[in-house]
Backbone as a ProteinNet text record, in pm:
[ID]
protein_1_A
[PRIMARY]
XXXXXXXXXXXXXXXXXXXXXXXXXXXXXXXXXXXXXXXXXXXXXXXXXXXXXXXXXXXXXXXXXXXXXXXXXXXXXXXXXXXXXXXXXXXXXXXXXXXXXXXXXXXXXXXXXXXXXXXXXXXXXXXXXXXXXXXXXXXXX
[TERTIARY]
-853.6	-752.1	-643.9	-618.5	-522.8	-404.9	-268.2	-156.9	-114.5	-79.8	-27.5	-103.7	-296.9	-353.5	-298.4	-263.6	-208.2	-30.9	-31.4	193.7	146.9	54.1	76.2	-49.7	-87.2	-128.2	-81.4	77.8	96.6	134.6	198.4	199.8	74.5	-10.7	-157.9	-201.4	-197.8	-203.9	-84.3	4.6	113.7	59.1	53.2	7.4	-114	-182.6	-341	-299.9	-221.9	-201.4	-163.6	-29.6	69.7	-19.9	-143	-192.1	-278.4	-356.1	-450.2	-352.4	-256.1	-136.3	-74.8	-59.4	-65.2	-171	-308.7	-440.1	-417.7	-421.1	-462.2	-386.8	-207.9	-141.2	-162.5	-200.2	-216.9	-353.5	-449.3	-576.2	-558.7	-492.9	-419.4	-358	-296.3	-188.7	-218.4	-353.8	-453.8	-503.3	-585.2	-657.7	-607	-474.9	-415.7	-331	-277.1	-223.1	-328	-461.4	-519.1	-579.1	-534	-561	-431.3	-247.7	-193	-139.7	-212.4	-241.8	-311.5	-410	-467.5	-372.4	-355.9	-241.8	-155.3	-80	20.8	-4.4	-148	-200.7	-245.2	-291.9	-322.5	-206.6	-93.3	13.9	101.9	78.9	148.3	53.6	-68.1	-156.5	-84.7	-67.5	-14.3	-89.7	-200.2	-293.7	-289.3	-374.2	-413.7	-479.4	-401.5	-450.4	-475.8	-540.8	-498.8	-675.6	-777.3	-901.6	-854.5	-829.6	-819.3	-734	-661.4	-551.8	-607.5	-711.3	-772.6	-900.4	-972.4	-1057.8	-933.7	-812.2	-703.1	-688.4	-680.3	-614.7	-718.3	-854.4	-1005.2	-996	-1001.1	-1008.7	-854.4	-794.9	-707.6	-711.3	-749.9	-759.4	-867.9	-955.6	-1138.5	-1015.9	-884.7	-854.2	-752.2	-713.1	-615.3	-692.9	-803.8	-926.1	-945	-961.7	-1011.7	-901.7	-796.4	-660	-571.3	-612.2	-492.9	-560.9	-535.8	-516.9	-521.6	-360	-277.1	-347.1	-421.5	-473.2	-375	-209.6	-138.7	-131	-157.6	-110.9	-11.5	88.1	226.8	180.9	107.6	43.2	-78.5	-167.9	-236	-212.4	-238.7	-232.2	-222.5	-94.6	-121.3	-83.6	-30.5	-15.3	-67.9	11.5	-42.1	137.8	118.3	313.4	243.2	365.7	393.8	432.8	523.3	534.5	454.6	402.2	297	360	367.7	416.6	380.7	278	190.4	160.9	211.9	244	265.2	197.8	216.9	300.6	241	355.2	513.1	537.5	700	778.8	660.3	745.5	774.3	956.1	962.3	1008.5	1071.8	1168.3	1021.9	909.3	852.2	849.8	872.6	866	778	683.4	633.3	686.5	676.6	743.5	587.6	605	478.1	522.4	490.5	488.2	426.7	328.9	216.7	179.2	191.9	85.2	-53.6	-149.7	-299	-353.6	-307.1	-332.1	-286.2	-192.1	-187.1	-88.7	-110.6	-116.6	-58.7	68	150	181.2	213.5	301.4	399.4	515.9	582.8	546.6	540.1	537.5	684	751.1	867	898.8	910.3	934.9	1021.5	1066.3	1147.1	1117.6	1108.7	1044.4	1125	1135.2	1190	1213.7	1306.5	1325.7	1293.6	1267.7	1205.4	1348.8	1418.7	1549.2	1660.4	1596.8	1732.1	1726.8	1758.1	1798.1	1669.9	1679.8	1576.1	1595.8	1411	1408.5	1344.8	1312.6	1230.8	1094.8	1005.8	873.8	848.3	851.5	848.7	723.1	595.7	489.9	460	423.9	381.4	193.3	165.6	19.3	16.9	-147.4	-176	-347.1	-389.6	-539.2	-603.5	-738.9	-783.9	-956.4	-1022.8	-1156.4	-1181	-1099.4	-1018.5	-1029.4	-993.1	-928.6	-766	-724.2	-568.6	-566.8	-530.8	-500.5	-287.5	-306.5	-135.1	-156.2	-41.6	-16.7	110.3	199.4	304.6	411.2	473	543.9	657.6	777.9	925	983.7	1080.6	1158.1	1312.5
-2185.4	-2277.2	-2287.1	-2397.6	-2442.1	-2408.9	-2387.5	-2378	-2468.3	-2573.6	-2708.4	-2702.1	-2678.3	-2674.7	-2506	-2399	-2315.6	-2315.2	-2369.5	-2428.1	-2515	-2596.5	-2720.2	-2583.7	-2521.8	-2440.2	-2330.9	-2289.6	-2171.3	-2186.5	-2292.4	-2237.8	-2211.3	-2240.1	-2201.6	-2088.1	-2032.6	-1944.3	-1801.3	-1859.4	-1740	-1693.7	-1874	-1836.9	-1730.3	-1809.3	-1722.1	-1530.1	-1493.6	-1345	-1273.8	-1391.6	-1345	-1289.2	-1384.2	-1366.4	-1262.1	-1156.7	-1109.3	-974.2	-963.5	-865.5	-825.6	-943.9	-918.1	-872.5	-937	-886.1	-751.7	-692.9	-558.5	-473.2	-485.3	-384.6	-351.3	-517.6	-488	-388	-436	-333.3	-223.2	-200.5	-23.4	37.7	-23.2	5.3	-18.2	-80.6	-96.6	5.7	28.9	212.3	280.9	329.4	399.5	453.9	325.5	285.8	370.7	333.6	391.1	560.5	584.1	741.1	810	740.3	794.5	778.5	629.1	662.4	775.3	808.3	951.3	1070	1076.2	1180.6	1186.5	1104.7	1093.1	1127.4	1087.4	1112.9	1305.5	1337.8	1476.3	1538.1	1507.6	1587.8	1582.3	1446.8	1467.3	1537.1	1586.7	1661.4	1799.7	1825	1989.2	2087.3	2033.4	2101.8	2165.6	2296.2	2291.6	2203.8	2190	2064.9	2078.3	2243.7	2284.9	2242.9	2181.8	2140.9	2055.6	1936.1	1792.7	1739.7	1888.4	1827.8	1808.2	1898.7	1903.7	1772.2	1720.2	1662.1	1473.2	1495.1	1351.1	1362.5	1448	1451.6	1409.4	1471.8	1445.5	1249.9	1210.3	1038	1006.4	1072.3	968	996	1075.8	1100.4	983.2	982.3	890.5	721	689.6	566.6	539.6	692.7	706.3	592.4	705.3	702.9	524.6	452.4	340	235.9	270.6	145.5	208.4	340.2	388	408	351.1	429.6	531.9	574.2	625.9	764.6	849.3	992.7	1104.7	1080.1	1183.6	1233.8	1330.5	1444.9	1434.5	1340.9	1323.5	1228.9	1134.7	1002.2	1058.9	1119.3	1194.3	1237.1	1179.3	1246.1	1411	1455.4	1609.2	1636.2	1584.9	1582	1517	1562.3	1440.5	1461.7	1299	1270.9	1247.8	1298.5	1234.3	1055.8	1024.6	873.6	801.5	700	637.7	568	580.7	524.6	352.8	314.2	220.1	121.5	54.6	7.4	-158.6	-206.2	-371.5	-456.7	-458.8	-535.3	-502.2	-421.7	-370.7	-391.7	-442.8	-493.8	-601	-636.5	-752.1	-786.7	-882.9	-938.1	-889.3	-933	-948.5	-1019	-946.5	-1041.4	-960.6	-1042.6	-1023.5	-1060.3	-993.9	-989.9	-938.3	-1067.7	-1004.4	-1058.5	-1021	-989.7	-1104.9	-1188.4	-1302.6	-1263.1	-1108.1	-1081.3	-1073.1	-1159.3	-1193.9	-1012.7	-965.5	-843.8	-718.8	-726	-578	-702.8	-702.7	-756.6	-673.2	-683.2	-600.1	-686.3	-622.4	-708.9	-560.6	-604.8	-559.6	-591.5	-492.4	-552.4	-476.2	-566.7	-494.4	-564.9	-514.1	-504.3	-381.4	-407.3	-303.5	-295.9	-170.3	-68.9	11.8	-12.7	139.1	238.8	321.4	404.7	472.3	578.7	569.5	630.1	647.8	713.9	606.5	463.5	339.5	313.8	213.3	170.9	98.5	71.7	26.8	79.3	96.3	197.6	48.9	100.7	-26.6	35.9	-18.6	0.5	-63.9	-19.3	-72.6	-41	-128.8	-26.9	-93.9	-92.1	-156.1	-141.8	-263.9	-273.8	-324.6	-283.6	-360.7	-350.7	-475.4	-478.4	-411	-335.3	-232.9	-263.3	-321.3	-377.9	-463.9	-531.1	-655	-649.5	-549.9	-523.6	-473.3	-541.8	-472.7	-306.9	-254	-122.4	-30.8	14.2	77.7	168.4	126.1	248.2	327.5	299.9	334.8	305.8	400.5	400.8	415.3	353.2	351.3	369.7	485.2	505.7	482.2
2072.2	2024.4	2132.7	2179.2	2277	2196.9	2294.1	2248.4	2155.2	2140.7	2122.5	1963.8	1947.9	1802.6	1741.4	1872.5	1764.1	1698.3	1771.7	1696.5	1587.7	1583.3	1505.4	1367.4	1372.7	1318.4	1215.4	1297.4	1242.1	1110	1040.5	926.2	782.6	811.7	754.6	829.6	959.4	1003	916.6	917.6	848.3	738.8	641.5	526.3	448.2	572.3	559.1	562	655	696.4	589.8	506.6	473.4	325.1	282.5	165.4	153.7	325.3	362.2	307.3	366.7	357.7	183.4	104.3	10.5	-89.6	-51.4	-137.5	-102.1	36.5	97.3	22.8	37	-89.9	-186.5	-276.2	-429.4	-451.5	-356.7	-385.2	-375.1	-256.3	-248.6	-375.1	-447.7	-532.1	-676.9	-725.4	-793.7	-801.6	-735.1	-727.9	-745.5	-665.3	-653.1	-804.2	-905.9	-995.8	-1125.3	-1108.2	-1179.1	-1194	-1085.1	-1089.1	-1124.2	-1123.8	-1172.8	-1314.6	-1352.3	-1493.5	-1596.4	-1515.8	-1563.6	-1543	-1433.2	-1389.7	-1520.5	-1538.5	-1642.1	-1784	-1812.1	-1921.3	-1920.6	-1854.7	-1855.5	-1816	-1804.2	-1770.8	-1850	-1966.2	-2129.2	-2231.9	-2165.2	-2272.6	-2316.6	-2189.9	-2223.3	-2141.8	-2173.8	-2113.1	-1972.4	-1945.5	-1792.2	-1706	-1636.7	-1509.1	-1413.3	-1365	-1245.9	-1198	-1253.9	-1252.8	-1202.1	-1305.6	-1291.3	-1156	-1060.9	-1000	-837.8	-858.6	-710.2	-715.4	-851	-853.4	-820.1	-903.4	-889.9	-759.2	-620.1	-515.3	-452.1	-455.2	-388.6	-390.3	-557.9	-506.7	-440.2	-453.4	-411.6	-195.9	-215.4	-67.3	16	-85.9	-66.9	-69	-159	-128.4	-51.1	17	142.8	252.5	255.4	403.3	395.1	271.9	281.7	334.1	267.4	293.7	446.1	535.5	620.3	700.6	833.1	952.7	1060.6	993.9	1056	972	1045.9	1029.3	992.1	1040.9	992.1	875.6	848.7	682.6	687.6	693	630.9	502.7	522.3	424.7	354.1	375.6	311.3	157.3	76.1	-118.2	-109	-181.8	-191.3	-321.1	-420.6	-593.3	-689.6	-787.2	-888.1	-889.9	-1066.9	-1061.5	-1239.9	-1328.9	-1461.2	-1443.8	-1325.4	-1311.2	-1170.4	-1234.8	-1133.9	-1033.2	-924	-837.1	-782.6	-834.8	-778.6	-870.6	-939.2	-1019.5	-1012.3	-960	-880.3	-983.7	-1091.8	-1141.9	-1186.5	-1098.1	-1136.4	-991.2	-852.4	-785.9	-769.8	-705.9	-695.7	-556.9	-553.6	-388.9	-288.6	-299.3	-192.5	-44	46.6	176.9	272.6	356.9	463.6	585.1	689.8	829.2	952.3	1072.3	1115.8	1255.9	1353.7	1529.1	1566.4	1517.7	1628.5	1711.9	1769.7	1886.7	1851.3	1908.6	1876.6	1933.4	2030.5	2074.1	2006.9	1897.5	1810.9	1709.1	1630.9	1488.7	1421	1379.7	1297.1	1151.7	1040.5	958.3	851.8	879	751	624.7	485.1	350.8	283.5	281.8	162.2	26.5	-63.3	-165	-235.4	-374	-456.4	-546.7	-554.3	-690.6	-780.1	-896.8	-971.8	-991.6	-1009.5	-995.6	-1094	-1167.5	-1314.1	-1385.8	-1281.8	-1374.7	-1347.5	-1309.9	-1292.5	-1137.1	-1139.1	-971.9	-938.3	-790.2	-689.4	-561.7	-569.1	-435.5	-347.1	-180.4	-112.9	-75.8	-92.8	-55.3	84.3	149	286.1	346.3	383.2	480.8	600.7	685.2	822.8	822.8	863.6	794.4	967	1021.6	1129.2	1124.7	1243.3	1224	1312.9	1255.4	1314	1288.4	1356.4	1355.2	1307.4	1293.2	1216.4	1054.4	1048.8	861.1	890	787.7	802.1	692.9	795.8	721.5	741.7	640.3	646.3	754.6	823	966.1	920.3	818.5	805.2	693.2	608.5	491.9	546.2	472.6	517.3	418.4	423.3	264.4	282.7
[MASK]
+++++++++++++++++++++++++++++++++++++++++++++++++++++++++++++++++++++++++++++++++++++++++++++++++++++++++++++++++++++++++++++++++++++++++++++

């Protein structure tokens, strides 16, 4: 694509990213959403959970590996939570932010999330493409 068809391009080009960027979160946060629904549920049982906690950490690690990157054990699953963090429909003020370098492909996703005790926190992650799938390189708190 010549310069001139990619300007007269970009905004279907944005669009297109901007929607690749949004599917990619919600799926993250979908999965993710549903394993701390369980979490939550076995942790209002009463019950011992000290089974269930290594088998909740095992998938969630299996939907680390699929949506990330970035290999550091800082991002890596190491709990479970009584409140689910992942929760798509409780965020709002979505915006995407992205670089146009055709050579490393970045995009910001921010949004704001609840706090479960009041307020708003920001969900901030930096997503980039990596065999050409976008995967999270990075969480911002």
């Amino acid at each position: 694509m010549n310069m001139m068809q990619r300007l007269q391009s970009l905004p279907e080009i944005h669009l297109a990213a901007d929607k690749a960027v949004v599917q990619t979160v919600h799926a993250y946060f979908a999965e993710l959403y549903e394993t701390e629904v369980r979490d939550k549920s076995v942790m209002e049982s009463g019950e011992d959970h000290s089974e269930y906690l290594s088998q909740s950490i095992a998938e969630k690690t299996v939907i680390h590996r699929k949506y990330w990157s970035n290999p550091a054990l800082f991002y890596v699953p190491c709990s479970i939570s009584g409140a689910p963090r992942h929760n798509w429909s409780l965020l709002s003020n979505i915006e995407i932010f992205r670089n146009d370098d055709d050579d490393n492909r970045l995009f910001i996703f921010s949004a704001k999330y609840p706090f479960p005790s009041g307020g708003l926190s920001n969900r901030v992650y930096m997503l980039r493409v990596v065999d050409g799938a976008l995967k999270f390189e990075h969480e911002f708190m």
